[in-house]
GROMACS .gro file of N, CA and C in nm:
model
  498
    1MET      N    1  -6.319  -0.939   1.473
    1MET     CA    2  -6.321  -1.018   1.352
    1MET      C    3  -6.182  -1.019   1.289
    2ALA      N    4  -6.116  -0.901   1.282
    2ALA     CA    5  -5.983  -0.893   1.225
    2ALA      C    6  -5.883  -0.969   1.312
    3ASP      N    7  -5.905  -0.965   1.445
    3ASP     CA    8  -5.815  -1.038   1.534
    3ASP      C    9  -5.823  -1.188   1.510
    4GLU      N   10  -5.944  -1.237   1.482
    4GLU     CA   11  -5.961  -1.380   1.457
    4GLU      C   12  -5.886  -1.421   1.330
    5ASP      N   13  -5.888  -1.336   1.225
    5ASP     CA   14  -5.817  -1.367   1.102
    5ASP      C   15  -5.666  -1.373   1.124
    6ILE      N   16  -5.614  -1.280   1.204
    6ILE     CA   17  -5.471  -1.277   1.233
    6ILE      C   18  -5.430  -1.403   1.308
    7GLU      N   19  -5.510  -1.441   1.408
    7GLU     CA   20  -5.478  -1.562   1.487
    7GLU      C   21  -5.486  -1.686   1.398
    8ALA      N   22  -5.583  -1.693   1.310
    8ALA     CA   23  -5.598  -1.809   1.223
    8ALA      C   24  -5.479  -1.817   1.126
    9GLY      N   25  -5.436  -1.703   1.073
    9GLY     CA   26  -5.322  -1.702   0.982
    9GLY      C   27  -5.193  -1.739   1.053
   10GLY      N   28  -5.176  -1.698   1.176
   10GLY     CA   29  -5.055  -1.729   1.252
   10GLY      C   30  -5.043  -1.878   1.279
   11GLY      N   31  -5.152  -1.947   1.301
   11GLY     CA   32  -5.149  -2.091   1.327
   11GLY      C   33  -5.111  -2.168   1.203
   12GLY      N   34  -5.149  -2.120   1.085
   12GLY     CA   35  -5.115  -2.187   0.960
   12GLY      C   36  -4.965  -2.184   0.934
   13GLY      N   37  -4.900  -2.074   0.972
   13GLY     CA   38  -4.756  -2.062   0.953
   13GLY      C   39  -4.681  -2.163   1.038
   14GLY      N   40  -4.731  -2.189   1.159
   14GLY     CA   41  -4.670  -2.289   1.246
   14GLY      C   42  -4.683  -2.428   1.188
   15LYS      N   43  -4.798  -2.455   1.127
   15LYS     CA   44  -4.819  -2.585   1.064
   15LYS      C   45  -4.726  -2.602   0.944
   16LYS      N   46  -4.707  -2.495   0.868
   16LYS     CA   47  -4.616  -2.502   0.753
   16LYS      C   48  -4.473  -2.529   0.798
   17LYS      N   49  -4.431  -2.464   0.906
   17LYS     CA   50  -4.297  -2.487   0.958
   17LYS      C   51  -4.282  -2.632   1.004
   18LEU      N   52  -4.383  -2.684   1.069
   18LEU     CA   53  -4.379  -2.822   1.117
   18LEU      C   54  -4.370  -2.919   0.999
   19ILE      N   55  -4.445  -2.893   0.894
   19ILE     CA   56  -4.441  -2.979   0.775
   19ILE      C   57  -4.302  -2.973   0.711
   20ILE      N   58  -4.245  -2.854   0.703
   20ILE     CA   59  -4.111  -2.840   0.645
   20ILE      C   60  -4.008  -2.915   0.728
   21ILE      N   61  -4.018  -2.904   0.859
   21ILE     CA   62  -3.924  -2.975   0.947
   21ILE      C   63  -3.939  -3.125   0.931
   22ILE      N   64  -4.061  -3.173   0.923
   22ILE     CA   65  -4.084  -3.317   0.906
   22ILE      C   66  -4.028  -3.364   0.772
   23LEU      N   67  -4.052  -3.287   0.665
   23LEU     CA   68  -3.999  -3.324   0.534
   23LEU      C   69  -3.846  -3.326   0.534
   24ALA      N   70  -3.785  -3.228   0.600
   24ALA     CA   71  -3.638  -3.225   0.607
   24ALA      C   72  -3.585  -3.347   0.682
   25ALA      N   73  -3.652  -3.384   0.791
   25ALA     CA   74  -3.610  -3.502   0.867
   25ALA      C   75  -3.624  -3.629   0.784
   26VAL      N   76  -3.732  -3.641   0.709
   26VAL     CA   77  -3.753  -3.758   0.624
   26VAL      C   78  -3.646  -3.767   0.516
   27LEU      N   79  -3.611  -3.653   0.455
   27LEU     CA   80  -3.506  -3.651   0.353
   27LEU      C   81  -3.370  -3.690   0.411
   28LEU      N   82  -3.339  -3.639   0.530
   28LEU     CA   83  -3.213  -3.676   0.594
   28LEU      C   84  -3.208  -3.824   0.627
   29LEU      N   85  -3.317  -3.878   0.678
   29LEU     CA   86  -3.321  -4.021   0.708
   29LEU      C   87  -3.310  -4.104   0.581
   30GLY      N   88  -3.375  -4.060   0.475
   30GLY     CA   89  -3.366  -4.130   0.347
   30GLY      C   90  -3.224  -4.127   0.293
   31GLY      N   91  -3.159  -4.014   0.305
   31GLY     CA   92  -3.019  -4.004   0.261
   31GLY      C   93  -2.928  -4.093   0.343
   32GLY      N   94  -2.951  -4.098   0.473
   32GLY     CA   95  -2.872  -4.186   0.559
   32GLY      C   96  -2.894  -4.332   0.524
   33ALA      N   97  -3.020  -4.368   0.496
   33ALA     CA   98  -3.050  -4.506   0.459
   33ALA      C   99  -2.984  -4.540   0.326
   34GLY      N  100  -2.987  -4.447   0.231
   34GLY     CA  101  -2.922  -4.470   0.102
   34GLY      C  102  -2.772  -4.487   0.118
   35ALA      N  103  -2.710  -4.404   0.202
   35ALA     CA  104  -2.566  -4.416   0.226
   35ALA      C  105  -2.534  -4.550   0.292
   36PHE      N  106  -2.616  -4.591   0.389
   36PHE     CA  107  -2.596  -4.720   0.455
   36PHE      C  108  -2.606  -4.833   0.355
   37PHE      N  109  -2.708  -4.829   0.268
   37PHE     CA  110  -2.725  -4.935   0.167
   37PHE      C  111  -2.606  -4.939   0.075
   38PHE      N  112  -2.558  -4.822   0.034
   38PHE     CA  113  -2.444  -4.817  -0.057
   38PHE      C  114  -2.319  -4.872   0.009
   39LEU      N  115  -2.292  -4.829   0.132
   39LEU     CA  116  -2.169  -4.871   0.199
   39LEU      C  117  -2.175  -5.016   0.246
   40MET      N  118  -2.289  -5.062   0.289
   40MET     CA  119  -2.300  -5.197   0.342
   40MET      C  120  -2.352  -5.297   0.239
   41GLY      N  121  -2.394  -5.248   0.124
   41GLY     CA  122  -2.454  -5.336   0.023
   41GLY      C  123  -2.351  -5.408  -0.062
   42ASP      N  124  -2.223  -5.370  -0.052
   42ASP     CA  125  -2.120  -5.435  -0.132
   42ASP      C  126  -2.105  -5.581  -0.094
   43ASP      N  127  -2.086  -5.666  -0.196
   43ASP     CA  128  -2.047  -5.802  -0.163
   43ASP      C  129  -1.898  -5.801  -0.135
   44GLY      N  130  -1.842  -5.908  -0.092
   44GLY     CA  131  -1.702  -5.910  -0.052
   44GLY      C  132  -1.604  -5.915  -0.166
   45SER      N  133  -1.649  -5.921  -0.291
   45SER     CA  134  -1.557  -5.938  -0.405
   45SER      C  135  -1.458  -5.822  -0.416
   46ALA      N  136  -1.503  -5.698  -0.395
   46ALA     CA  137  -1.413  -5.584  -0.407
   46ALA      C  138  -1.308  -5.589  -0.297
   47GLN      N  139  -1.349  -5.625  -0.177
   47GLN     CA  140  -1.254  -5.633  -0.067
   47GLN      C  141  -1.154  -5.745  -0.093
   48GLN      N  142  -1.199  -5.856  -0.150
   48GLN     CA  143  -1.111  -5.967  -0.180
   48GLN      C  144  -1.006  -5.926  -0.282
   49GLU      N  145  -1.045  -5.856  -0.385
   49GLU     CA  146  -0.951  -5.812  -0.488
   49GLU      C  147  -0.849  -5.716  -0.428
   50ASP      N  148  -0.892  -5.627  -0.339
   50ASP     CA  149  -0.801  -5.532  -0.277
   50ASP      C  150  -0.696  -5.605  -0.194
   51ILE      N  151  -0.736  -5.709  -0.124
   51ILE     CA  152  -0.644  -5.784  -0.042
   51ILE      C  153  -0.537  -5.850  -0.129
   52VAL      N  154  -0.578  -5.904  -0.242
   52VAL     CA  155  -0.484  -5.968  -0.333
   52VAL      C  156  -0.383  -5.866  -0.383
   53ILE      N  157  -0.428  -5.748  -0.418
   53ILE     CA  158  -0.339  -5.643  -0.467
   53ILE      C  159  -0.240  -5.603  -0.358
   54GLU      N  160  -0.287  -5.589  -0.236
   54GLU     CA  161  -0.200  -5.549  -0.127
   54GLU      C  162  -0.095  -5.656  -0.097
   55GLU      N  163  -0.130  -5.783  -0.111
   55GLU     CA  164  -0.035  -5.889  -0.087
   55GLU      C  165   0.070  -5.893  -0.197
   56ALA      N  166   0.033  -5.859  -0.319
   56ALA     CA  167   0.126  -5.864  -0.431
   56ALA      C  168   0.232  -5.755  -0.420
   57GLU      N  169   0.197  -5.640  -0.366
   57GLU     CA  170   0.291  -5.529  -0.351
   57GLU      C  171   0.306  -5.496  -0.204
   58PRO      N  172   0.422  -5.521  -0.146
   58PRO     CA  173   0.439  -5.486  -0.005
   58PRO      C  174   0.432  -5.334   0.012
   59VAL      N  175   0.356  -5.290   0.110
   59VAL     CA  176   0.335  -5.148   0.133
   59VAL      C  177   0.412  -5.107   0.257
   60ASN      N  178   0.506  -5.015   0.239
   60ASN     CA  179   0.588  -4.970   0.351
   60ASN      C  180   0.544  -4.835   0.404
   61LEU      N  181   0.478  -4.757   0.322
   61LEU     CA  182   0.440  -4.622   0.363
   61LEU      C  183   0.301  -4.620   0.425
   62GLN      N  184   0.281  -4.528   0.514
   62GLN     CA  185   0.153  -4.512   0.583
   62GLN      C  186   0.045  -4.463   0.488
   63ALA      N  187  -0.075  -4.519   0.502
   63ALA     CA  188  -0.189  -4.473   0.423
   63ALA      C  189  -0.238  -4.340   0.480
   64ILE      N  190  -0.258  -4.245   0.390
   64ILE     CA  191  -0.308  -4.113   0.428
   64ILE      C  192  -0.432  -4.086   0.344
   65TYR      N  193  -0.536  -4.033   0.407
   65TYR     CA  194  -0.662  -4.008   0.339
   65TYR      C  195  -0.680  -3.858   0.318
   66VAL      N  196  -0.696  -3.821   0.193
   66VAL     CA  197  -0.715  -3.681   0.156
   66VAL      C  198  -0.863  -3.662   0.124
   67THR      N  199  -0.930  -3.582   0.204
   67THR     CA  200  -1.073  -3.557   0.184
   67THR      C  201  -1.090  -3.443   0.086
   68LEU      N  202  -1.172  -3.468  -0.016
   68LEU     CA  203  -1.202  -3.361  -0.110
   68LEU      C  204  -1.299  -3.265  -0.042
   69PRO      N  205  -1.278  -3.134  -0.058
   69PRO     CA  206  -1.352  -3.035   0.021
   69PRO      C  207  -1.502  -3.032  -0.003
   70GLN      N  208  -1.547  -3.061  -0.124
   70GLN     CA  209  -1.689  -3.053  -0.153
   70GLN      C  210  -1.736  -3.183  -0.216
   71PRO      N  211  -1.861  -3.219  -0.189
   71PRO     CA  212  -1.913  -3.341  -0.254
   71PRO      C  213  -1.936  -3.316  -0.403
   72PHE      N  214  -1.935  -3.423  -0.479
   72PHE     CA  215  -1.965  -3.416  -0.621
   72PHE      C  216  -2.116  -3.430  -0.637
   73VAL      N  217  -2.178  -3.338  -0.707
   73VAL     CA  218  -2.321  -3.344  -0.736
   73VAL      C  219  -2.335  -3.344  -0.887
   74PHE      N  220  -2.402  -3.447  -0.939
   74PHE     CA  221  -2.413  -3.461  -1.084
   74PHE      C  222  -2.541  -3.534  -1.120
   75ASN      N  223  -2.583  -3.520  -1.245
   75ASN     CA  224  -2.700  -3.589  -1.298
   75ASN      C  225  -2.656  -3.716  -1.368
   76VAL      N  226  -2.738  -3.821  -1.354
   76VAL     CA  227  -2.714  -3.943  -1.430
   76VAL      C  228  -2.842  -3.975  -1.505
   77THR      N  229  -2.825  -4.031  -1.624
   77THR     CA  230  -2.941  -4.066  -1.705
   77THR      C  231  -2.987  -4.206  -1.670
   78GLY      N  232  -3.117  -4.223  -1.675
   78GLY     CA  233  -3.175  -4.351  -1.639
   78GLY      C  234  -3.280  -4.394  -1.738
   79ASP      N  235  -3.367  -4.484  -1.693
   79ASP     CA  236  -3.470  -4.541  -1.777
   79ASP      C  237  -3.560  -4.433  -1.839
   80SER      N  238  -3.625  -4.354  -1.757
   80SER     CA  239  -3.716  -4.254  -1.813
   80SER      C  240  -3.692  -4.114  -1.758
   81GLN      N  241  -3.600  -4.102  -1.664
   81GLN     CA  242  -3.576  -3.971  -1.606
   81GLN      C  243  -3.431  -3.958  -1.561
   82GLN      N  244  -3.390  -3.835  -1.536
   82GLN     CA  245  -3.257  -3.812  -1.483
   82GLN      C  246  -3.264  -3.812  -1.331
   83ARG      N  247  -3.157  -3.856  -1.270
   83ARG     CA  248  -3.150  -3.857  -1.124
   83ARG      C  249  -3.031  -3.774  -1.079
   84LEU      N  250  -3.045  -3.715  -0.962
   84LEU     CA  251  -2.939  -3.635  -0.903
   84LEU      C  252  -2.861  -3.722  -0.805
   85VAL      N  253  -2.729  -3.720  -0.816
   85VAL     CA  254  -2.644  -3.802  -0.731
   85VAL      C  255  -2.545  -3.711  -0.659
   86GLN      N  256  -2.522  -3.743  -0.531
   86GLN     CA  257  -2.422  -3.671  -0.453
   86GLN      C  258  -2.325  -3.773  -0.395
   87VAL      N  259  -2.195  -3.751  -0.418
   87VAL     CA  260  -2.092  -3.844  -0.371
   87VAL      C  261  -1.985  -3.765  -0.296
   88ASN      N  262  -1.956  -3.808  -0.174
   88ASN     CA  263  -1.843  -3.755  -0.099
   88ASN      C  264  -1.726  -3.849  -0.123
   89VAL      N  265  -1.608  -3.793  -0.146
   89VAL     CA  266  -1.493  -3.874  -0.187
   89VAL      C  267  -1.372  -3.844  -0.100
   90GLN      N  268  -1.296  -3.953  -0.073
   90GLN     CA  269  -1.164  -3.941  -0.012
   90GLN      C  270  -1.066  -4.016  -0.102
   91LEU      N  271  -0.944  -3.967  -0.105
   91LEU     CA  272  -0.838  -4.032  -0.181
   91LEU      C  273  -0.743  -4.098  -0.083
   92MET      N  274  -0.707  -4.222  -0.110
   92MET     CA  275  -0.607  -4.289  -0.027
   92MET      C  276  -0.474  -4.282  -0.100
   93VAL      N  277  -0.375  -4.224  -0.033
   93VAL     CA  278  -0.241  -4.213  -0.089
   93VAL      C  279  -0.144  -4.273   0.012
   94ARG      N  280  -0.023  -4.301  -0.033
   94ARG     CA  281   0.080  -4.358   0.055
   94ARG      C  282   0.194  -4.258   0.067
   95GLY      N  283   0.220  -4.213   0.189
   95GLY     CA  284   0.333  -4.125   0.218
   95GLY      C  285   0.301  -3.978   0.207
   96ASP      N  286   0.385  -3.900   0.272
   96ASP     CA  287   0.366  -3.755   0.277
   96ASP      C  288   0.385  -3.689   0.140
   97LYS      N  289   0.479  -3.740   0.061
   97LYS     CA  290   0.503  -3.680  -0.071
   97LYS      C  291   0.380  -3.694  -0.161
   98ASN      N  292   0.318  -3.812  -0.159
   98ASN     CA  293   0.198  -3.832  -0.240
   98ASN      C  294   0.081  -3.749  -0.188
   99GLU      N  295   0.074  -3.731  -0.056
   99GLU     CA  296  -0.031  -3.646   0.000
   99GLU      C  297  -0.016  -3.504  -0.051
  100THR      N  298   0.106  -3.454  -0.050
  100THR     CA  299   0.132  -3.319  -0.097
  100THR      C  300   0.098  -3.306  -0.245
  101LEU      N  301   0.139  -3.406  -0.325
  101LEU     CA  302   0.108  -3.402  -0.468
  101LEU      C  303  -0.043  -3.406  -0.493
  102ALA      N  304  -0.114  -3.488  -0.418
  102ALA     CA  305  -0.260  -3.496  -0.434
  102ALA      C  306  -0.326  -3.364  -0.401
  103LYS      N  307  -0.283  -3.302  -0.291
  103LYS     CA  308  -0.342  -3.173  -0.251
  103LYS      C  309  -0.308  -3.063  -0.351
  104GLN      N  310  -0.187  -3.065  -0.406
  104GLN     CA  311  -0.149  -2.963  -0.503
  104GLN      C  312  -0.227  -2.976  -0.633
  105ASN      N  313  -0.270  -3.097  -0.664
  105ASN     CA  314  -0.339  -3.123  -0.791
  105ASN      C  315  -0.487  -3.154  -0.773
  106LEU      N  316  -0.549  -3.103  -0.667
  106LEU     CA  317  -0.691  -3.130  -0.643
  106LEU      C  318  -0.782  -3.089  -0.759
  107PRO      N  319  -0.760  -2.976  -0.824
  107PRO     CA  320  -0.848  -2.943  -0.938
  107PRO      C  321  -0.843  -3.048  -1.048
  108LEU      N  322  -0.725  -3.102  -1.076
  108LEU     CA  323  -0.710  -3.207  -1.176
  108LEU      C  324  -0.784  -3.333  -1.131
  109VAL      N  325  -0.770  -3.368  -1.004
  109VAL     CA  326  -0.838  -3.487  -0.949
  109VAL      C  327  -0.988  -3.469  -0.958
  110GLU      N  328  -1.037  -3.352  -0.917
  110GLU     CA  329  -1.181  -3.327  -0.921
  110GLU      C  330  -1.235  -3.334  -1.063
  111HIS      N  331  -1.161  -3.279  -1.158
  111HIS     CA  332  -1.203  -3.286  -1.299
  111HIS      C  333  -1.210  -3.431  -1.346
  112SER      N  334  -1.109  -3.508  -1.314
  112SER     CA  335  -1.105  -3.649  -1.355
  112SER      C  336  -1.223  -3.726  -1.296
  113LEU      N  337  -1.251  -3.702  -1.168
  113LEU     CA  338  -1.361  -3.772  -1.102
  113LEU      C  339  -1.496  -3.730  -1.161
  114LEU      N  340  -1.514  -3.602  -1.185
  114LEU     CA  341  -1.640  -3.554  -1.240
  114LEU      C  342  -1.663  -3.611  -1.380
  115THR      N  343  -1.558  -3.623  -1.457
  115THR     CA  344  -1.569  -3.684  -1.590
  115THR      C  345  -1.614  -3.828  -1.579
  116THR      N  346  -1.555  -3.902  -1.486
  116THR     CA  347  -1.592  -4.043  -1.466
  116THR      C  348  -1.734  -4.055  -1.416
  117PHE      N  349  -1.770  -3.975  -1.316
  117PHE     CA  350  -1.904  -3.983  -1.259
  117PHE      C  351  -2.010  -3.942  -1.360
  118GLY      N  352  -1.979  -3.845  -1.443
  118GLY     CA  353  -2.074  -3.799  -1.544
  118GLY      C  354  -2.105  -3.904  -1.648
  119ALA      N  355  -2.014  -3.998  -1.669
  119ALA     CA  356  -2.035  -4.104  -1.767
  119ALA      C  357  -2.114  -4.222  -1.709
  120ALA      N  358  -2.134  -4.224  -1.578
  120ALA     CA  359  -2.205  -4.335  -1.514
  120ALA      C  360  -2.355  -4.328  -1.545
  121THR      N  361  -2.421  -4.442  -1.535
  121THR     CA  362  -2.565  -4.449  -1.556
  121THR      C  363  -2.635  -4.488  -1.426
  122VAL      N  364  -2.764  -4.468  -1.423
  122VAL     CA  365  -2.842  -4.505  -1.306
  122VAL      C  366  -2.830  -4.655  -1.279
  123GLU      N  367  -2.833  -4.734  -1.385
  123GLU     CA  368  -2.826  -4.879  -1.369
  123GLU      C  369  -2.695  -4.920  -1.303
  124GLN      N  370  -2.584  -4.854  -1.339
  124GLN     CA  371  -2.456  -4.884  -1.277
  124GLN      C  372  -2.458  -4.850  -1.129
  125LEU      N  373  -2.509  -4.734  -1.095
  125LEU     CA  374  -2.503  -4.686  -0.958
  125LEU      C  375  -2.603  -4.755  -0.865
  126ARG      N  376  -2.701  -4.824  -0.921
  126ARG     CA  377  -2.801  -4.894  -0.839
  126ARG      C  378  -2.747  -5.025  -0.782
  127THR      N  379  -2.654  -5.088  -0.851
  127THR     CA  380  -2.607  -5.220  -0.809
  127THR      C  381  -2.470  -5.210  -0.743
  128PRO      N  382  -2.443  -5.297  -0.648
  128PRO     CA  383  -2.310  -5.297  -0.586
  128PRO      C  384  -2.197  -5.323  -0.687
  129GLN      N  385  -2.222  -5.412  -0.783
  129GLN     CA  386  -2.119  -5.441  -0.882
  129GLN      C  387  -2.093  -5.318  -0.969
  130GLY      N  388  -2.198  -5.246  -1.004
  130GLY     CA  389  -2.184  -5.124  -1.083
  130GLY      C  390  -2.109  -5.016  -1.007
  131GLN      N  391  -2.134  -5.005  -0.878
  131GLN     CA  392  -2.065  -4.906  -0.796
  131GLN      C  393  -1.916  -4.938  -0.786
  132VAL      N  394  -1.884  -5.066  -0.773
  132VAL     CA  395  -1.744  -5.108  -0.771
  132VAL      C  396  -1.678  -5.073  -0.903
  133GLU      N  397  -1.749  -5.095  -1.012
  133GLU     CA  398  -1.698  -5.063  -1.146
  133GLU      C  399  -1.670  -4.913  -1.159
  134VAL      N  400  -1.762  -4.831  -1.110
  134VAL     CA  401  -1.743  -4.685  -1.118
  134VAL      C  402  -1.623  -4.643  -1.033
  135ARG      N  403  -1.606  -4.703  -0.915
  135ARG     CA  404  -1.490  -4.671  -0.831
  135ARG      C  405  -1.360  -4.710  -0.901
  136LYS      N  406  -1.359  -4.826  -0.966
  136LYS     CA  407  -1.238  -4.869  -1.039
  136LYS      C  408  -1.208  -4.774  -1.154
  137GLN      N  409  -1.313  -4.733  -1.227
  137GLN     CA  410  -1.293  -4.637  -1.336
  137GLN      C  411  -1.238  -4.505  -1.282
  138ALA      N  412  -1.289  -4.463  -1.165
  138ALA     CA  413  -1.244  -4.339  -1.104
  138ALA      C  414  -1.096  -4.348  -1.068
  139VAL      N  415  -1.055  -4.460  -1.009
  139VAL     CA  416  -0.914  -4.477  -0.974
  139VAL      C  417  -0.827  -4.474  -1.099
  140ASP      N  418  -0.868  -4.547  -1.203
  140ASP     CA  419  -0.791  -4.551  -1.327
  140ASP      C  420  -0.777  -4.412  -1.389
  141THR      N  421  -0.886  -4.337  -1.392
  141THR     CA  422  -0.885  -4.203  -1.452
  141THR      C  423  -0.796  -4.108  -1.372
  142VAL      N  424  -0.808  -4.111  -1.240
  142VAL     CA  425  -0.728  -4.022  -1.155
  142VAL      C  426  -0.580  -4.059  -1.166
  143GLN      N  427  -0.549  -4.188  -1.162
  143GLN     CA  428  -0.409  -4.230  -1.172
  143GLN      C  429  -0.348  -4.190  -1.306
  144ALA      N  430  -0.422  -4.206  -1.414
  144ALA     CA  431  -0.371  -4.167  -1.546
  144ALA      C  432  -0.347  -4.016  -1.553
  145SER      N  433  -0.438  -3.938  -1.500
  145SER     CA  434  -0.422  -3.792  -1.502
  145SER      C  435  -0.302  -3.749  -1.418
  146MET      N  436  -0.288  -3.809  -1.301
  146MET     CA  437  -0.178  -3.773  -1.213
  146MET      C  438  -0.044  -3.816  -1.272
  147GLU      N  439  -0.043  -3.929  -1.339
  147GLU     CA  440   0.082  -3.976  -1.398
  147GLU      C  441   0.128  -3.883  -1.511
  148LYS      N  442   0.034  -3.829  -1.586
  148LYS     CA  443   0.070  -3.735  -1.693
  148LYS      C  444   0.134  -3.609  -1.637
  149VAL      N  445   0.085  -3.563  -1.522
  149VAL     CA  446   0.132  -3.437  -1.466
  149VAL      C  447   0.254  -3.456  -1.375
  150THR      N  448   0.251  -3.558  -1.289
  150THR     CA  449   0.356  -3.573  -1.188
  150THR      C  450   0.456  -3.684  -1.219
  151GLY      N  451   0.420  -3.774  -1.311
  151GLY     CA  452   0.506  -3.888  -1.339
  151GLY      C  453   0.483  -4.005  -1.244
  152LYS      N  454   0.390  -3.989  -1.149
  152LYS     CA  455   0.356  -4.094  -1.053
  152LYS      C  456   0.204  -4.112  -1.050
  153THR      N  457   0.159  -4.231  -1.012
  153THR     CA  458   0.014  -4.251  -1.003
  153THR      C  459  -0.043  -4.182  -0.881
  154VAL      N  460   0.030  -4.162  -0.775
  154VAL     CA  461  -0.002  -4.088  -0.654
  154VAL      C  462  -0.118  -4.149  -0.575
  155VAL      N  463  -0.235  -4.164  -0.636
  155VAL     CA  464  -0.356  -4.210  -0.566
  155VAL      C  465  -0.368  -4.361  -0.577
  156GLU      N  466  -0.383  -4.427  -0.462
  156GLU     CA  467  -0.399  -4.572  -0.462
  156GLU      C  468  -0.545  -4.613  -0.474
  157ARG      N  469  -0.633  -4.541  -0.404
  157ARG     CA  470  -0.775  -4.573  -0.407
  157ARG      C  471  -0.859  -4.446  -0.405
  158VAL      N  472  -0.980  -4.458  -0.460
  158VAL     CA  473  -1.082  -4.355  -0.449
  158VAL      C  474  -1.193  -4.416  -0.365
  159LEU      N  475  -1.224  -4.355  -0.253
  159LEU     CA  476  -1.322  -4.408  -0.160
  159LEU      C  477  -1.446  -4.319  -0.158
  160PHE      N  478  -1.562  -4.381  -0.162
  160PHE     CA  479  -1.689  -4.307  -0.148
  160PHE      C  480  -1.724  -4.307   0.000
  161THR      N  481  -1.724  -4.190   0.063
  161THR     CA  482  -1.759  -4.182   0.204
  161THR      C  483  -1.905  -4.145   0.224
  162GLY      N  484  -1.972  -4.108   0.119
  162GLY     CA  485  -2.115  -4.078   0.123
  162GLY      C  486  -2.170  -4.087  -0.018
  163PHE      N  487  -2.289  -4.143  -0.030
  163PHE     CA  488  -2.350  -4.162  -0.161
  163PHE      C  489  -2.501  -4.151  -0.147
  164VAL      N  490  -2.559  -4.057  -0.220
  164VAL     CA  491  -2.705  -4.040  -0.219
  164VAL      C  492  -2.752  -4.023  -0.363
  165MET      N  493  -2.853  -4.102  -0.402
  165MET     CA  494  -2.911  -4.089  -0.535
  165MET      C  495  -3.060  -4.062  -0.517
  166GLN      N  496  -3.107  -3.955  -0.580
  166GLN     CA  497  -3.248  -3.918  -0.566
  166GLN      C  498  -3.316  -3.928  -0.701
   0.00000   0.00000   0.00000
């Protein structure tokens, strides 16, 4: 009788592990789908504006991408509840000197980005136009902070390489 209870309890643990694995897989797929929607959901207006800017200023230096070591995780307020957002960010800079300056001032950059992201709302982050607006605000904030410290804007673009809102 005791052996039957042990065997019955052991089978339940396997089912719990299976349920946990399935839930983890569903969450990962949902996050991937959200990132795909965010990255592919943009209309071409942001890309068009970037092209105009690049044509106005000839760029001679190589673009270098500085990956921030940790994703930004923050709460945003919405209609009736708060949502958790995770954003992976890369900074686009031009030239080795700007790369060095960006890396030396990562805490300042992270603070500037977190301030900008913290002011965003769910409504902004749900729409492609709102996401473009948040990225523009992030670039403006980072450039202003870097200019105060280094005398140069240093960062040309702030790129979202991953975006998940739950």
